[in-house]
Coordinates of C-alpha atoms in Angstrom, one line a residue:
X87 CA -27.3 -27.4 12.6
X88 CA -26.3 -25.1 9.3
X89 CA -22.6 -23.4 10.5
X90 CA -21.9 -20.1 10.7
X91 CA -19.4 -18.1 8.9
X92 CA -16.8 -18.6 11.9
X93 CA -17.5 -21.6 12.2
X94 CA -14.6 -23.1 10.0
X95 CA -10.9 -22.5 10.6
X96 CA -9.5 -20.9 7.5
X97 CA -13.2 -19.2 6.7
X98 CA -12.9 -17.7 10.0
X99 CA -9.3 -16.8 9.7
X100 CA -10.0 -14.7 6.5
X101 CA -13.2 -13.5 7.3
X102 CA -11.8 -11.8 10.9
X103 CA -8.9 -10.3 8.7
X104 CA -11.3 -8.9 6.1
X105 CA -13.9 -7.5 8.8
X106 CA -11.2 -6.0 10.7
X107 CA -9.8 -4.3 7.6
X108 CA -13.6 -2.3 7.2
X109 CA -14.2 -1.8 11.0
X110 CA -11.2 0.0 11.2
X111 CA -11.1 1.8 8.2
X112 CA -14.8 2.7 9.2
X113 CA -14.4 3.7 13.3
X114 CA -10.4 4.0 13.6
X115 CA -8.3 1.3 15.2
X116 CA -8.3 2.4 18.6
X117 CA -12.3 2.7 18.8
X118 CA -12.5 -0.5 17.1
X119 CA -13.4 -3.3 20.1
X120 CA -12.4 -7.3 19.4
X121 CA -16.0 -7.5 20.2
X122 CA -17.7 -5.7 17.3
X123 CA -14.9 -7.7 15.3
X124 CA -16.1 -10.8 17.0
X125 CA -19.6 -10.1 16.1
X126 CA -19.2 -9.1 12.8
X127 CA -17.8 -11.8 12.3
X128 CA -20.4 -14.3 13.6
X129 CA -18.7 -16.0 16.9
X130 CA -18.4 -15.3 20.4
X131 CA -16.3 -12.8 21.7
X132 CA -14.1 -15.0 23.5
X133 CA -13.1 -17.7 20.8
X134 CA -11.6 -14.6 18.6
X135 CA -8.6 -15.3 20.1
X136 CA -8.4 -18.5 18.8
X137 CA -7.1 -16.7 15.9
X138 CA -5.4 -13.9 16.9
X139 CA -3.1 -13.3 20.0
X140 CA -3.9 -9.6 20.4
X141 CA -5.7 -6.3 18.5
X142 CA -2.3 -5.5 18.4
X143 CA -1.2 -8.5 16.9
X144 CA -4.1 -8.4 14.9
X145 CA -3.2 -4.4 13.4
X146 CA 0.7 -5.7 13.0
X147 CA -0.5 -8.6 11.2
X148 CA -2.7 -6.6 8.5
X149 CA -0.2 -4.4 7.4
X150 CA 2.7 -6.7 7.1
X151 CA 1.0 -9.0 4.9
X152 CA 0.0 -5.3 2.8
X153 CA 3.6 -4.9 2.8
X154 CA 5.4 -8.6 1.9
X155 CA 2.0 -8.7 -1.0
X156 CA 3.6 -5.1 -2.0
X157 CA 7.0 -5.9 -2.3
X158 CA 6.2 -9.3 -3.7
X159 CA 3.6 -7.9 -6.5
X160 CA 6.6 -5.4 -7.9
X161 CA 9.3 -8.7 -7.6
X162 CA 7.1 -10.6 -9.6
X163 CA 5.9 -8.4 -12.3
X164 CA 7.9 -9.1 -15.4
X165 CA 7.2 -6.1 -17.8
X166 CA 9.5 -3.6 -15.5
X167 CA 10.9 -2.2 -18.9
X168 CA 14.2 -1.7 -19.6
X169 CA 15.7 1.5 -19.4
X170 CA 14.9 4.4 -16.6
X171 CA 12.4 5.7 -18.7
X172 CA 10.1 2.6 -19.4
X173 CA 11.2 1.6 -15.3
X174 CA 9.8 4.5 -14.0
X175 CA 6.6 4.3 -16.2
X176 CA 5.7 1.1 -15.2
X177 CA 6.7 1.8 -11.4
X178 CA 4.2 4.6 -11.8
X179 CA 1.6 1.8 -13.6
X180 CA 2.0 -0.6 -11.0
X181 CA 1.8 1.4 -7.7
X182 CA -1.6 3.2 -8.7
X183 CA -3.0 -0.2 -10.2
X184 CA -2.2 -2.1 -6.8
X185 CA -3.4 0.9 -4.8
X186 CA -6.1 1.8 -6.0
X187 CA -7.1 -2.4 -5.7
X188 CA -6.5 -2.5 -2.1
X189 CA -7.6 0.7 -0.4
X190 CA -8.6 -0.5 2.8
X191 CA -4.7 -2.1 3.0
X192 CA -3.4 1.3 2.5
X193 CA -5.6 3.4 4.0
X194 CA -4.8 1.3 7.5
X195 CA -1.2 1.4 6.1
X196 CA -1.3 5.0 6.0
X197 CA -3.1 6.1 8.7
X198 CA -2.8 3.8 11.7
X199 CA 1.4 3.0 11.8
X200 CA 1.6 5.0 14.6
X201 CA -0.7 3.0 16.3
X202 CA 1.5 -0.1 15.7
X203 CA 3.7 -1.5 19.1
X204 CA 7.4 -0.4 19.0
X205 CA 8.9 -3.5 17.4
X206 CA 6.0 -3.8 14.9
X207 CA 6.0 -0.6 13.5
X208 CA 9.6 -0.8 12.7
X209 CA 9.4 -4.0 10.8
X210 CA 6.4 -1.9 8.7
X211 CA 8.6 0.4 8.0
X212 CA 11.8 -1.6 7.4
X213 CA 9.7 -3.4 4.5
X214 CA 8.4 0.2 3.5
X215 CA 11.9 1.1 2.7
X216 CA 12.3 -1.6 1.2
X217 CA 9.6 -1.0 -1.6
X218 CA 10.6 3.0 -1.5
X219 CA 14.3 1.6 -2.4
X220 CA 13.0 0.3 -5.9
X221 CA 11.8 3.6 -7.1
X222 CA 15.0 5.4 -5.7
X223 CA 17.4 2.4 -7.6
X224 CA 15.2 4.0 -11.0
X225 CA 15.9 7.2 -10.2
X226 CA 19.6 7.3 -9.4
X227 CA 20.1 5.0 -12.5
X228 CA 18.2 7.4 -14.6
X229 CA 20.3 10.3 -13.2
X230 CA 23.4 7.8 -13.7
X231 CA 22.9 7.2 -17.9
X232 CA 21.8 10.5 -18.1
X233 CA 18.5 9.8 -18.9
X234 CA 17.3 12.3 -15.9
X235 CA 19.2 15.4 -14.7
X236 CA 21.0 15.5 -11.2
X237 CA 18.4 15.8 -8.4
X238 CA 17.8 15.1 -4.5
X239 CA 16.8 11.2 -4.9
X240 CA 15.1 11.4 -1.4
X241 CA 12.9 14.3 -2.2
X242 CA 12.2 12.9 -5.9
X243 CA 11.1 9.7 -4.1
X244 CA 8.7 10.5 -1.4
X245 CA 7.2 13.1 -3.8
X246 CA 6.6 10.8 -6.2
X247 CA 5.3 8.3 -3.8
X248 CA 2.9 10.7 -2.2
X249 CA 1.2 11.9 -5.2
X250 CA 0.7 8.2 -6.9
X251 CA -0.4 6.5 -3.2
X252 CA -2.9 9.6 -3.0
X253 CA -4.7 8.7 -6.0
X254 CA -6.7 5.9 -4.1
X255 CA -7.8 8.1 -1.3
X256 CA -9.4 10.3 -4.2
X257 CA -10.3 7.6 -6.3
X258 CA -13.9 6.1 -7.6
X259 CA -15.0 3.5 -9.8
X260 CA -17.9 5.3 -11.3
X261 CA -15.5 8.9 -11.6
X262 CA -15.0 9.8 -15.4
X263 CA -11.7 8.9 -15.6
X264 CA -10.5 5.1 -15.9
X265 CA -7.8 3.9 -13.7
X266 CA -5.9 3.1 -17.1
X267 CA -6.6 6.7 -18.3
X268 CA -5.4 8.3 -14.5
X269 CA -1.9 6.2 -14.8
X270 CA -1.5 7.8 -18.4
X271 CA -1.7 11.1 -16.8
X272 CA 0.4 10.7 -13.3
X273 CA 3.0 8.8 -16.1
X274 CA 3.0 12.2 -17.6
X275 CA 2.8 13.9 -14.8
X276 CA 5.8 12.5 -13.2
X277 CA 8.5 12.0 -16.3
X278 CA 7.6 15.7 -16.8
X279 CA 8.6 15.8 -13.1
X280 CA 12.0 13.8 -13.6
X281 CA 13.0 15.2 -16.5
X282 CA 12.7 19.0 -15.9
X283 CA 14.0 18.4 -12.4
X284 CA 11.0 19.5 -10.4
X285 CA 11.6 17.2 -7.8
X286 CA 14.6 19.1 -6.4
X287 CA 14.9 20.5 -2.8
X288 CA 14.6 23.3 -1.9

């Protein structure tokens, strides 16, 4: 009898994660059922939970490993420059590039942390500050050598964040800019940004 795609441990593993990711993106995590999920992924509804404990579980699961794969991407990368300038440029570089690869992990990460349990939710966010906390450490060094002027750090942060996460919400492959040609200008975009102090509060 040829198997089915759930029909092997680790196939089954990955395949639940990766159909879970496009139900939810698709329907929302609260209308999402472990039953369309069991479906889509080709076994019965009960034996899902032979590999995960809960749709909770599963939701908390997702977008820690989007975080620790974050977090580890940025440790790992070795070109991070070396003064505030070249940082901050390839901070900008690598956030869109790894964004932009993974929009199902952010849009979940995004959208549905308020649907994570208590505990859950702030782990997500612990490791969110986490990641945040690199872009600050460029920022308050820049502002420390002089390289930037005196500005809110918080407010500099988040802003920056929000406009370079939002580029893969806007996004697509066959647009007329490449995604090497859209980190050229959000580089520009946010040294301008830095630099003139724009990113102060109000």
């Amino acid at each position: 009898m040829a198997r089915t795609k759930g029909s092997v441990g680790a196939t089954t593993q990955k395949a639940i994660l990766d159909a879970a990711k496009t139900l939810i993106v698709k329907h929302g995590f609260e209308a999402m059922t472990l039953r369309q999920l069991a479906a889509e992924v080709g076994v019965q509804p009960a034996s899902i939970y032979r590999y995960i404990e809960s749709k909770d579980t599963l939701l908390a699961a997702l977008m820690t490993e989007h975080m620790d794969t974050l977090i580890h991407a940025w440790e790992a990368l070795e070109d991070k420059g070396e003064t505030p300038d070249e940082q901050l440029e390839a901070f900008v570089a690598f956030h869109i590039r790894y964004h932009v690869e993974r929009r199902e992990d952010v849009f979940i990460a995004n959208m549905e942390l308020r649907s994570l349990g208590e505990a859950a939710r702030a782990d997500v966010v612990a490791k969110r500050r986490a990641y945040e906390l690199n872009l600050w450490r460029i920022l308050e060094e820049g502002v420390k050598t002089g390289d930037f002027p005196e500005t809110d750090l918080e407010v500099a942060t988040y802003a920056i964040l929000a406009m370079l996460t939002g580029v893969c919400f806007w996004y697509r492959p066959e647009g007329r800019l490449t995604v090497e040609q859209i980190i050229e200008i959000h580089q520009g975009l946010v040294m301008r940004g830095v630099v003139s102090g724009d990113f102060q509060a109000v």
